[in-house]
Amino acid sequence: MRYRLDDIEAFLLVVETGSFTAAALRLDLSKSAISKRINDLEQALGTQLLHRSTRGVVVTDRGQLFYLKARELVLQLDDAATSTIEEEGNLCGQVRIAAPMTFGRKYLGPMLFELMQQHPNLDLIIDLDDRMVDVDGGGYDLAIRITQPLKDMSLIARRLAVSRRIVCCSPDYAMRHGLPKSLDELAAHRCIGYAYVHSGQLWQFEPVGQDSRIRTAVVKSTLVFNNGEVMCDAAIAGLGICLLPLFIAAEALRDGRLIEALPDPPIPDTIYALYPSRRFQSHKVRAVLDYLRNQFSRPLPWEIMP
C-alpha cells in the first residue's frame, strides 16, 4: 500500500492538536475516518506512529521523527502551491501563531486584523495562552513570547521590542498601608504574584549607579494568579502591590486607578517572535514576521502617556 497525502495531513493534525477528535473537527471528518487514515498510514510505512489510550494519544519515537520530516515537506509543498496561485502582493494559506493571552487580545490581535484585511485569503490561527507552549511540537509557525533571557536554543528569536514593567498599586492601598521607600520594605507588603514565573517570589530591578549588579527584592505573594489582567484587577481592588508589564497597567495608570508604588525600575522583558530552527519558513510566514517587525518599530501604544 502507498501512503497518501491525506493520511499524512491527518497524522500531522493529530500530533499538533493532541487528539483524534480535534483533528476530525479541523478536517470536518468523523473521528473514525481520522483513525482509519492513521491506520492506513501506519500500514503503508510498516511502523507504529501513535500510542492510543483512553487518556489520549502519544507520539512514538518513530512517529516523532516522521512528524518532523513530513511537516517540513508538507510546508514546502504548501508554499509551492500557494506561491503559484498567489497574485502579486497577495498572501494566502494558513499561518499558526501562539501568543500570551492579554497581549494577544489587546495588541497583537488588532495588528493582525489589519494584515488580514489587506490579504483576505490569508488564514491566521491564533492560539492565546499564557503558558509556554511547545512551538515546534505544537505545529506553530510563529510564537510571540514576552520574557527575559531566552533559553530555548531550538528556536530562532527575532527581537520585536522592549516591554517595560512597573511596580504599582491602587491609591486606596497606598492610603491604608503606605508605600515602600526601598526594595527591602517590599517584604513587609502584601504582593500579587504571577503563577507562570518560577521566581515569582523574587522581583529583579535595574542596577544603580556604578554597581552593575541586578538588585533583587524578596516579596510575599498573598495572591497568585495565572493571568496578568486578573493581577491588574486585584491591584486596582486594593489587594496588594503588583509587578506588571506596562502594556497591562498603562490604561489604569492613565486614569488613576493605579499609581506607581516604587520608582525603582524593574528589569524589563523583551518581546520576541520565535520560530523553529529546523522548520522550512514559507513566504507567507516570512511576510507575517516582517509585518510584525514593522508594526513594532513604531511607537508602542502602551508607552504613549498623556
PDB file of C-alpha atoms in Angstrom:
ATOM      1  CA  MET A   1       0.000   0.000   0.000  1.00  0.00           C
ATOM      2  CA  ARG A   2       1.281   3.503  -0.814  1.00  0.00           C
ATOM      3  CA  TYR A   3       0.852   6.319   1.666  1.00  0.00           C
ATOM      4  CA  ARG A   4      -1.485   9.170   0.767  1.00  0.00           C
ATOM      5  CA  LEU A   5      -1.073  12.880   1.395  1.00  0.00           C
ATOM      6  CA  ASP A   6      -4.494  12.997   3.100  1.00  0.00           C
ATOM      7  CA  ASP A   7      -3.299  10.354   5.578  1.00  0.00           C
ATOM      8  CA  ILE A   8      -0.154  12.354   6.337  1.00  0.00           C
ATOM      9  CA  GLU A   9      -2.233  15.509   6.835  1.00  0.00           C
ATOM     10  CA  ALA A  10      -4.458  13.662   9.328  1.00  0.00           C
ATOM     11  CA  PHE A  11      -1.416  12.386  11.226  1.00  0.00           C
ATOM     12  CA  LEU A  12       0.141  15.858  11.421  1.00  0.00           C
ATOM     13  CA  LEU A  13      -3.082  17.317  12.804  1.00  0.00           C
ATOM     14  CA  VAL A  14      -3.455  14.571  15.423  1.00  0.00           C
ATOM     15  CA  VAL A  15       0.064  15.289  16.654  1.00  0.00           C
ATOM     16  CA  GLU A  16      -0.454  19.052  16.675  1.00  0.00           C
ATOM     17  CA  THR A  17      -3.887  19.031  18.319  1.00  0.00           C
ATOM     18  CA  GLY A  18      -3.195  16.094  20.633  1.00  0.00           C
ATOM     19  CA  SER A  19      -6.347  14.137  19.799  1.00  0.00           C
ATOM     20  CA  PHE A  20      -8.292  12.379  17.046  1.00  0.00           C
ATOM     21  CA  THR A  21     -11.395  14.405  17.943  1.00  0.00           C
ATOM     22  CA  ALA A  22      -9.724  17.795  17.473  1.00  0.00           C
ATOM     23  CA  ALA A  23      -8.131  16.693  14.209  1.00  0.00           C
ATOM     24  CA  ALA A  24     -11.523  15.461  12.968  1.00  0.00           C
ATOM     25  CA  LEU A  25     -13.091  18.839  13.745  1.00  0.00           C
ATOM     26  CA  ARG A  26     -10.342  20.674  11.882  1.00  0.00           C
ATOM     27  CA  LEU A  27     -10.784  18.478   8.792  1.00  0.00           C
ATOM     28  CA  ASP A  28     -14.588  18.272   9.089  1.00  0.00           C
ATOM     29  CA  LEU A  29     -14.440  14.463   9.218  1.00  0.00           C
ATOM     30  CA  SER A  30     -15.591  11.824  11.664  1.00  0.00           C
ATOM     31  CA  LYS A  31     -13.266  10.523  14.356  1.00  0.00           C
ATOM     32  CA  SER A  32     -13.427   7.062  12.781  1.00  0.00           C
ATOM     33  CA  ALA A  33     -12.324   8.492   9.426  1.00  0.00           C
ATOM     34  CA  ILE A  34      -9.269  10.064  11.074  1.00  0.00           C
ATOM     35  CA  SER A  35      -8.494   6.788  12.838  1.00  0.00           C
ATOM     36  CA  LYS A  36      -8.678   4.904   9.531  1.00  0.00           C
ATOM     37  CA  ARG A  37      -6.327   7.392   7.866  1.00  0.00           C
ATOM     38  CA  ILE A  38      -3.770   6.934  10.651  1.00  0.00           C
ATOM     39  CA  ASN A  39      -4.092   3.139  10.462  1.00  0.00           C
ATOM     40  CA  ASP A  40      -3.629   3.216   6.680  1.00  0.00           C
ATOM     41  CA  LEU A  41      -0.535   5.407   7.058  1.00  0.00           C
ATOM     42  CA  GLU A  42       0.981   3.113   9.691  1.00  0.00           C
ATOM     43  CA  GLN A  43       0.370   0.082   7.468  1.00  0.00           C
ATOM     44  CA  ALA A  44       1.907   1.846   4.472  1.00  0.00           C
ATOM     45  CA  LEU A  45       5.003   2.783   6.482  1.00  0.00           C
ATOM     46  CA  GLY A  46       5.174  -0.516   8.361  1.00  0.00           C
ATOM     47  CA  THR A  47       5.571   1.138  11.772  1.00  0.00           C
ATOM     48  CA  GLN A  48       3.503   2.423  14.675  1.00  0.00           C
ATOM     49  CA  LEU A  49       3.334   6.209  14.781  1.00  0.00           C
ATOM     50  CA  LEU A  50       0.979   6.732  17.737  1.00  0.00           C
ATOM     51  CA  HIS A  51       0.215   5.033  21.047  1.00  0.00           C
ATOM     52  CA  ARG A  52      -3.557   5.144  21.691  1.00  0.00           C
ATOM     53  CA  SER A  53      -5.113   5.054  25.156  1.00  0.00           C
ATOM     54  CA  THR A  54      -8.244   6.252  26.940  1.00  0.00           C
ATOM     55  CA  ARG A  55      -6.250   9.300  28.080  1.00  0.00           C
ATOM     56  CA  GLY A  56      -5.301  10.367  24.563  1.00  0.00           C
ATOM     57  CA  VAL A  57      -2.530   9.787  22.050  1.00  0.00           C
ATOM     58  CA  VAL A  58       1.245   9.787  22.460  1.00  0.00           C
ATOM     59  CA  VAL A  59       3.650  10.005  19.543  1.00  0.00           C
ATOM     60  CA  THR A  60       6.161   7.149  19.285  1.00  0.00           C
ATOM     61  CA  ASP A  61       9.837   7.864  18.691  1.00  0.00           C
ATOM     62  CA  ARG A  62       9.485   6.854  15.038  1.00  0.00           C
ATOM     63  CA  GLY A  63       6.289   8.877  14.827  1.00  0.00           C
ATOM     64  CA  GLN A  64       8.050  11.996  16.130  1.00  0.00           C
ATOM     65  CA  LEU A  65      10.851  11.582  13.592  1.00  0.00           C
ATOM     66  CA  PHE A  66       8.327  11.129  10.786  1.00  0.00           C
ATOM     67  CA  TYR A  67       6.319  14.132  12.016  1.00  0.00           C
ATOM     68  CA  LEU A  68       9.328  16.472  11.894  1.00  0.00           C
ATOM     69  CA  LYS A  69      10.359  15.414   8.397  1.00  0.00           C
ATOM     70  CA  ALA A  70       6.832  15.176   6.978  1.00  0.00           C
ATOM     71  CA  ARG A  71       5.810  18.536   8.439  1.00  0.00           C
ATOM     72  CA  GLU A  72       8.805  20.159   6.744  1.00  0.00           C
ATOM     73  CA  LEU A  73       7.946  18.647   3.368  1.00  0.00           C
ATOM     74  CA  VAL A  74       4.241  19.464   3.626  1.00  0.00           C
ATOM     75  CA  LEU A  75       5.103  23.074   4.432  1.00  0.00           C
ATOM     76  CA  GLN A  76       7.324  23.271   1.373  1.00  0.00           C
ATOM     77  CA  LEU A  77       4.606  21.711  -0.767  1.00  0.00           C
ATOM     78  CA  ASP A  78       2.050  24.148   0.652  1.00  0.00           C
ATOM     79  CA  ASP A  79       4.380  27.064  -0.046  1.00  0.00           C
ATOM     80  CA  ALA A  80       4.900  25.904  -3.623  1.00  0.00           C
ATOM     81  CA  ALA A  81       1.146  25.661  -4.157  1.00  0.00           C
ATOM     82  CA  THR A  82       0.270  28.986  -2.553  1.00  0.00           C
ATOM     83  CA  SER A  83       3.073  30.879  -4.286  1.00  0.00           C
ATOM     84  CA  THR A  84       1.754  29.549  -7.603  1.00  0.00           C
ATOM     85  CA  ILE A  85      -1.791  30.778  -7.038  1.00  0.00           C
ATOM     86  CA  GLU A  86      -0.934  33.985  -5.165  1.00  0.00           C
ATOM     87  CA  GLU A  87      -1.457  37.179  -7.003  1.00  0.00           C
ATOM     88  CA  GLU A  88       1.481  39.520  -6.675  1.00  0.00           C
ATOM     89  CA  GLY A  89       1.490  41.032  -3.185  1.00  0.00           C
ATOM     90  CA  ASN A  90      -1.483  38.948  -2.022  1.00  0.00           C
ATOM     91  CA  LEU A  91      -0.804  36.322   0.668  1.00  0.00           C
ATOM     92  CA  CYS A  92      -2.837  33.151   1.002  1.00  0.00           C
ATOM     93  CA  GLY A  93      -2.762  29.969   3.059  1.00  0.00           C
ATOM     94  CA  GLN A  94      -2.591  29.252   6.795  1.00  0.00           C
ATOM     95  CA  VAL A  95      -0.249  30.580   9.491  1.00  0.00           C
ATOM     96  CA  ARG A  96      -0.461  29.346  13.105  1.00  0.00           C
ATOM     97  CA  ILE A  97       0.614  31.795  15.820  1.00  0.00           C
ATOM     98  CA  ALA A  98       0.864  31.309  19.592  1.00  0.00           C
ATOM     99  CA  ALA A  99       0.819  34.353  21.888  1.00  0.00           C
ATOM    100  CA  PRO A 100       0.162  35.360  25.514  1.00  0.00           C
ATOM    101  CA  MET A 101      -3.484  35.917  26.357  1.00  0.00           C
ATOM    102  CA  THR A 102      -3.655  39.599  27.329  1.00  0.00           C
ATOM    103  CA  PHE A 103      -1.018  40.817  24.895  1.00  0.00           C
ATOM    104  CA  GLY A 104      -2.676  38.898  22.076  1.00  0.00           C
ATOM    105  CA  ARG A 105      -6.139  40.239  22.857  1.00  0.00           C
ATOM    106  CA  LYS A 106      -5.184  43.883  23.408  1.00  0.00           C
ATOM    107  CA  TYR A 107      -2.387  44.463  20.907  1.00  0.00           C
ATOM    108  CA  LEU A 108      -1.349  41.556  18.674  1.00  0.00           C
ATOM    109  CA  GLY A 109      -4.880  40.834  17.506  1.00  0.00           C
ATOM    110  CA  PRO A 110      -5.619  44.368  16.289  1.00  0.00           C
ATOM    111  CA  MET A 111      -2.250  44.455  14.491  1.00  0.00           C
ATOM    112  CA  LEU A 112      -3.014  41.221  12.664  1.00  0.00           C
ATOM    113  CA  PHE A 113      -6.605  42.201  11.870  1.00  0.00           C
ATOM    114  CA  GLU A 114      -5.200  44.944   9.675  1.00  0.00           C
ATOM    115  CA  LEU A 115      -2.992  42.416   7.870  1.00  0.00           C
ATOM    116  CA  MET A 116      -5.945  40.087   7.287  1.00  0.00           C
ATOM    117  CA  GLN A 117      -7.955  42.929   5.772  1.00  0.00           C
ATOM    118  CA  GLN A 118      -5.095  43.532   3.350  1.00  0.00           C
ATOM    119  CA  HIS A 119      -4.874  39.801   2.498  1.00  0.00           C
ATOM    120  CA  PRO A 120      -8.351  38.194   2.659  1.00  0.00           C
ATOM    121  CA  ASN A 121      -7.002  34.809   1.506  1.00  0.00           C
ATOM    122  CA  LEU A 122      -4.593  34.589   4.437  1.00  0.00           C
ATOM    123  CA  ASP A 123      -5.879  32.296   7.215  1.00  0.00           C
ATOM    124  CA  LEU A 124      -4.459  33.069  10.663  1.00  0.00           C
ATOM    125  CA  ILE A 125      -4.950  30.625  13.528  1.00  0.00           C
ATOM    126  CA  ILE A 126      -4.064  32.470  16.739  1.00  0.00           C
ATOM    127  CA  ASP A 127      -3.836  30.479  19.988  1.00  0.00           C
ATOM    128  CA  LEU A 128      -3.780  32.664  23.107  1.00  0.00           C
ATOM    129  CA  ASP A 129      -2.325  31.077  26.233  1.00  0.00           C
ATOM    130  CA  ASP A 130      -0.108  32.491  28.978  1.00  0.00           C
ATOM    131  CA  ARG A 131       1.702  29.174  29.362  1.00  0.00           C
ATOM    132  CA  MET A 132       4.902  28.411  27.431  1.00  0.00           C
ATOM    133  CA  VAL A 133       3.649  26.282  24.540  1.00  0.00           C
ATOM    134  CA  ASP A 134       5.806  23.839  22.579  1.00  0.00           C
ATOM    135  CA  VAL A 135       6.288  25.857  19.417  1.00  0.00           C
ATOM    136  CA  ASP A 136       7.874  23.116  17.304  1.00  0.00           C
ATOM    137  CA  GLY A 137       5.916  20.116  18.592  1.00  0.00           C
ATOM    138  CA  GLY A 138       2.684  22.113  18.560  1.00  0.00           C
ATOM    139  CA  GLY A 139       2.981  22.847  14.856  1.00  0.00           C
ATOM    140  CA  TYR A 140       3.153  26.627  15.254  1.00  0.00           C
ATOM    141  CA  ASP A 141       4.727  28.748  12.542  1.00  0.00           C
ATOM    142  CA  LEU A 142       5.379  31.683  14.878  1.00  0.00           C
ATOM    143  CA  ALA A 143       5.130  32.381  18.591  1.00  0.00           C
ATOM    144  CA  ILE A 144       5.185  35.671  20.455  1.00  0.00           C
ATOM    145  CA  ARG A 145       6.962  35.342  23.780  1.00  0.00           C
ATOM    146  CA  ILE A 146       7.484  38.070  26.389  1.00  0.00           C
ATOM    147  CA  THR A 147      10.329  37.109  28.662  1.00  0.00           C
ATOM    148  CA  GLN A 148      13.784  37.951  29.932  1.00  0.00           C
ATOM    149  CA  PRO A 149      16.709  35.702  28.937  1.00  0.00           C
ATOM    150  CA  LEU A 150      15.576  33.350  26.183  1.00  0.00           C
ATOM    151  CA  LYS A 151      16.831  29.852  26.947  1.00  0.00           C
ATOM    152  CA  ASP A 152      15.255  27.708  24.229  1.00  0.00           C
ATOM    153  CA  MET A 153      18.094  27.336  21.723  1.00  0.00           C
ATOM    154  CA  SER A 154      15.968  25.155  19.414  1.00  0.00           C
ATOM    155  CA  LEU A 155      14.075  28.290  18.351  1.00  0.00           C
ATOM    156  CA  ILE A 156      15.187  31.244  16.274  1.00  0.00           C
ATOM    157  CA  ALA A 157      14.314  34.517  18.009  1.00  0.00           C
ATOM    158  CA  ARG A 158      13.679  37.886  16.424  1.00  0.00           C
ATOM    159  CA  ARG A 159      13.569  40.764  18.901  1.00  0.00           C
ATOM    160  CA  LEU A 160      10.499  42.965  18.383  1.00  0.00           C
ATOM    161  CA  ALA A 161      10.560  45.416  21.288  1.00  0.00           C
ATOM    162  CA  VAL A 162      11.370  46.042  24.936  1.00  0.00           C
ATOM    163  CA  SER A 163       8.465  45.540  27.349  1.00  0.00           C
ATOM    164  CA  ARG A 164       8.886  47.756  30.398  1.00  0.00           C
ATOM    165  CA  ARG A 165       7.394  46.718  33.735  1.00  0.00           C
ATOM    166  CA  ILE A 166       6.209  48.740  36.696  1.00  0.00           C
ATOM    167  CA  VAL A 167       5.544  48.191  40.415  1.00  0.00           C
ATOM    168  CA  CYS A 168       2.108  49.591  41.134  1.00  0.00           C
ATOM    169  CA  CYS A 169      -0.865  49.593  43.493  1.00  0.00           C
ATOM    170  CA  SER A 170      -4.172  51.376  43.958  1.00  0.00           C
ATOM    171  CA  PRO A 171      -4.408  54.793  45.648  1.00  0.00           C
ATOM    172  CA  ASP A 172      -6.593  53.102  48.293  1.00  0.00           C
ATOM    173  CA  TYR A 173      -3.880  50.553  49.133  1.00  0.00           C
ATOM    174  CA  ALA A 174      -1.277  53.328  49.367  1.00  0.00           C
ATOM    175  CA  MET A 175      -3.526  55.310  51.721  1.00  0.00           C
ATOM    176  CA  ARG A 176      -4.168  52.310  54.002  1.00  0.00           C
ATOM    177  CA  HIS A 177      -0.695  50.734  54.033  1.00  0.00           C
ATOM    178  CA  GLY A 178       1.699  53.376  52.790  1.00  0.00           C
ATOM    179  CA  LEU A 179       4.261  52.876  50.032  1.00  0.00           C
ATOM    180  CA  PRO A 180       7.604  51.103  50.345  1.00  0.00           C
ATOM    181  CA  LYS A 181      10.533  53.513  50.480  1.00  0.00           C
ATOM    182  CA  SER A 182      13.079  50.901  49.374  1.00  0.00           C
ATOM    183  CA  LEU A 183      13.292  47.411  47.904  1.00  0.00           C
ATOM    184  CA  ASP A 184      13.817  45.955  51.379  1.00  0.00           C
ATOM    185  CA  GLU A 185      10.456  47.325  52.532  1.00  0.00           C
ATOM    186  CA  LEU A 186       8.602  45.345  49.842  1.00  0.00           C
ATOM    187  CA  ALA A 187       8.843  42.245  52.050  1.00  0.00           C
ATOM    188  CA  ALA A 188       6.505  43.864  54.576  1.00  0.00           C
ATOM    189  CA  HIS A 189       3.748  44.468  51.988  1.00  0.00           C
ATOM    190  CA  ARG A 190       1.028  42.281  50.536  1.00  0.00           C
ATOM    191  CA  CYS A 191       2.054  41.471  46.963  1.00  0.00           C
ATOM    192  CA  ILE A 192       0.280  39.887  43.997  1.00  0.00           C
ATOM    193  CA  GLY A 193       2.218  37.126  42.226  1.00  0.00           C
ATOM    194  CA  TYR A 194       2.252  35.535  38.774  1.00  0.00           C
ATOM    195  CA  ALA A 195       1.822  31.758  38.651  1.00  0.00           C
ATOM    196  CA  TYR A 196       3.809  31.052  35.486  1.00  0.00           C
ATOM    197  CA  VAL A 197       7.074  32.536  36.760  1.00  0.00           C
ATOM    198  CA  HIS A 198       9.081  30.158  38.958  1.00  0.00           C
ATOM    199  CA  SER A 199      10.969  33.084  40.517  1.00  0.00           C
ATOM    200  CA  GLY A 200       7.714  34.897  41.301  1.00  0.00           C
ATOM    201  CA  GLN A 201       8.775  35.483  44.919  1.00  0.00           C
ATOM    202  CA  LEU A 202      11.820  37.452  43.695  1.00  0.00           C
ATOM    203  CA  TRP A 203      11.447  40.746  41.850  1.00  0.00           C
ATOM    204  CA  GLN A 204      14.508  41.965  39.969  1.00  0.00           C
ATOM    205  CA  PHE A 205      15.451  45.612  39.476  1.00  0.00           C
ATOM    206  CA  GLU A 206      17.914  47.606  37.397  1.00  0.00           C
ATOM    207  CA  PRO A 207      21.397  48.296  38.830  1.00  0.00           C
ATOM    208  CA  VAL A 208      22.032  51.674  40.440  1.00  0.00           C
ATOM    209  CA  GLY A 209      24.977  53.984  39.799  1.00  0.00           C
ATOM    210  CA  GLN A 210      28.333  52.301  39.231  1.00  0.00           C
ATOM    211  CA  ASP A 211      27.126  48.972  40.601  1.00  0.00           C
ATOM    212  CA  SER A 212      26.390  46.670  37.663  1.00  0.00           C
ATOM    213  CA  ARG A 213      24.652  44.030  39.746  1.00  0.00           C
ATOM    214  CA  ILE A 214      20.938  43.377  39.325  1.00  0.00           C
ATOM    215  CA  ARG A 215      19.091  44.094  42.569  1.00  0.00           C
ATOM    216  CA  THR A 216      16.628  41.555  43.962  1.00  0.00           C
ATOM    217  CA  ALA A 217      13.711  42.049  46.329  1.00  0.00           C
ATOM    218  CA  VAL A 218      12.041  39.182  48.181  1.00  0.00           C
ATOM    219  CA  VAL A 219       8.249  39.582  48.221  1.00  0.00           C
ATOM    220  CA  LYS A 220       5.383  37.789  49.924  1.00  0.00           C
ATOM    221  CA  SER A 221       2.681  36.910  47.397  1.00  0.00           C
ATOM    222  CA  THR A 222      -0.593  36.675  49.269  1.00  0.00           C
ATOM    223  CA  LEU A 223      -2.466  36.246  45.980  1.00  0.00           C
ATOM    224  CA  VAL A 224      -1.193  34.384  42.916  1.00  0.00           C
ATOM    225  CA  PHE A 225      -2.874  34.392  39.502  1.00  0.00           C
ATOM    226  CA  ASN A 226      -2.053  32.883  36.111  1.00  0.00           C
ATOM    227  CA  ASN A 227      -3.235  35.910  34.128  1.00  0.00           C
ATOM    228  CA  GLY A 228      -1.905  39.461  34.089  1.00  0.00           C
ATOM    229  CA  GLU A 229      -5.287  41.159  33.658  1.00  0.00           C
ATOM    230  CA  VAL A 230      -6.633  39.468  36.790  1.00  0.00           C
ATOM    231  CA  MET A 231      -3.485  40.559  38.644  1.00  0.00           C
ATOM    232  CA  CYS A 232      -4.160  44.113  37.476  1.00  0.00           C
ATOM    233  CA  ASP A 233      -7.790  43.897  38.622  1.00  0.00           C
ATOM    234  CA  ALA A 234      -6.661  42.665  42.044  1.00  0.00           C
ATOM    235  CA  ALA A 235      -4.242  45.583  42.358  1.00  0.00           C
ATOM    236  CA  ILE A 236      -6.987  48.046  41.354  1.00  0.00           C
ATOM    237  CA  ALA A 237      -9.202  46.480  44.056  1.00  0.00           C
ATOM    238  CA  GLY A 238      -6.559  47.413  46.647  1.00  0.00           C
ATOM    239  CA  LEU A 239      -5.459  43.843  47.415  1.00  0.00           C
ATOM    240  CA  GLY A 240      -1.733  44.442  47.168  1.00  0.00           C
ATOM    241  CA  ILE A 241       1.295  45.685  45.273  1.00  0.00           C
ATOM    242  CA  CYS A 242       1.824  44.222  41.817  1.00  0.00           C
ATOM    243  CA  LEU A 243       4.659  43.944  39.297  1.00  0.00           C
ATOM    244  CA  LEU A 244       3.019  44.293  35.889  1.00  0.00           C
ATOM    245  CA  PRO A 245       4.027  44.776  32.257  1.00  0.00           C
ATOM    246  CA  LEU A 246       3.299  48.348  31.259  1.00  0.00           C
ATOM    247  CA  PHE A 247       1.120  47.087  28.382  1.00  0.00           C
ATOM    248  CA  ILE A 248      -1.293  45.722  31.005  1.00  0.00           C
ATOM    249  CA  ALA A 249      -1.052  48.523  33.568  1.00  0.00           C
ATOM    250  CA  ALA A 250      -0.937  51.547  31.220  1.00  0.00           C
ATOM    251  CA  GLU A 251      -4.690  52.209  30.990  1.00  0.00           C
ATOM    252  CA  ALA A 252      -5.225  52.051  34.761  1.00  0.00           C
ATOM    253  CA  LEU A 253      -2.177  54.283  35.323  1.00  0.00           C
ATOM    254  CA  ARG A 254      -3.567  56.854  32.897  1.00  0.00           C
ATOM    255  CA  ASP A 255      -6.951  57.101  34.604  1.00  0.00           C
ATOM    256  CA  GLY A 256      -5.598  56.968  38.159  1.00  0.00           C
ATOM    257  CA  ARG A 257      -6.899  53.554  39.214  1.00  0.00           C
ATOM    258  CA  LEU A 258      -3.257  52.532  39.722  1.00  0.00           C
ATOM    259  CA  ILE A 259      -0.255  54.549  40.837  1.00  0.00           C
ATOM    260  CA  GLU A 260       3.464  53.800  40.777  1.00  0.00           C
ATOM    261  CA  ALA A 261       4.333  52.182  44.117  1.00  0.00           C
ATOM    262  CA  LEU A 262       8.123  52.204  43.781  1.00  0.00           C
ATOM    263  CA  PRO A 263      10.232  54.397  41.499  1.00  0.00           C
ATOM    264  CA  ASP A 264      12.981  51.783  41.088  1.00  0.00           C
ATOM    265  CA  PRO A 265      12.726  50.395  37.523  1.00  0.00           C
ATOM    266  CA  PRO A 266      12.260  46.603  37.310  1.00  0.00           C
ATOM    267  CA  ILE A 267      14.302  44.610  34.797  1.00  0.00           C
ATOM    268  CA  PRO A 268      12.294  44.850  31.535  1.00  0.00           C
ATOM    269  CA  ASP A 269      11.143  41.934  29.441  1.00  0.00           C
ATOM    270  CA  THR A 270      11.771  41.528  25.724  1.00  0.00           C
ATOM    271  CA  ILE A 271       9.065  40.776  23.168  1.00  0.00           C
ATOM    272  CA  TYR A 272      10.297  38.103  20.751  1.00  0.00           C
ATOM    273  CA  ALA A 273       8.914  36.465  17.644  1.00  0.00           C
ATOM    274  CA  LEU A 274      10.056  32.843  17.628  1.00  0.00           C
ATOM    275  CA  TYR A 275      10.028  30.103  15.036  1.00  0.00           C
ATOM    276  CA  PRO A 276      11.529  26.602  14.901  1.00  0.00           C
ATOM    277  CA  SER A 277      15.080  26.478  13.597  1.00  0.00           C
ATOM    278  CA  ARG A 278      14.525  23.161  11.825  1.00  0.00           C
ATOM    279  CA  ARG A 279      11.389  24.203  10.007  1.00  0.00           C
ATOM    280  CA  PHE A 280      11.158  25.476   6.473  1.00  0.00           C
ATOM    281  CA  GLN A 281       9.858  29.027   6.602  1.00  0.00           C
ATOM    282  CA  SER A 282       7.320  29.749   3.903  1.00  0.00           C
ATOM    283  CA  HIS A 283       6.846  33.014   2.079  1.00  0.00           C
ATOM    284  CA  LYS A 284       3.659  33.838   3.990  1.00  0.00           C
ATOM    285  CA  VAL A 285       5.318  33.228   7.384  1.00  0.00           C
ATOM    286  CA  ARG A 286       8.226  35.476   6.440  1.00  0.00           C
ATOM    287  CA  ALA A 287       5.717  38.110   5.310  1.00  0.00           C
ATOM    288  CA  VAL A 288       3.824  37.949   8.641  1.00  0.00           C
ATOM    289  CA  LEU A 289       7.109  38.206  10.557  1.00  0.00           C
ATOM    290  CA  ASP A 290       8.252  41.203   8.502  1.00  0.00           C
ATOM    291  CA  TYR A 291       4.857  42.842   9.016  1.00  0.00           C
ATOM    292  CA  LEU A 292       5.086  42.413  12.796  1.00  0.00           C
ATOM    293  CA  ARG A 293       8.632  43.760  12.916  1.00  0.00           C
ATOM    294  CA  ASN A 294       7.446  46.833  11.043  1.00  0.00           C
ATOM    295  CA  GLN A 295       4.487  47.296  13.410  1.00  0.00           C
ATOM    296  CA  PHE A 296       6.731  47.097  16.476  1.00  0.00           C
ATOM    297  CA  SER A 297       9.175  49.604  15.015  1.00  0.00           C
ATOM    298  CA  ARG A 298       6.516  52.273  15.575  1.00  0.00           C
ATOM    299  CA  PRO A 299       5.880  53.946  18.973  1.00  0.00           C
ATOM    300  CA  LEU A 300       4.353  51.302  21.235  1.00  0.00           C
ATOM    301  CA  PRO A 301       0.741  52.259  22.069  1.00  0.00           C
ATOM    302  CA  TRP A 302       1.056  51.453  25.782  1.00  0.00           C
ATOM    303  CA  GLU A 303       4.140  53.688  26.055  1.00  0.00           C
ATOM    304  CA  ILE A 304       2.218  56.749  24.857  1.00  0.00           C
ATOM    305  CA  MET A 305       1.201  58.511  28.051  1.00  0.00           C
ATOM    306  CA  PRO A 306      -0.830  61.770  28.131  1.00  0.00           C
TER     307      PRO A 306
END
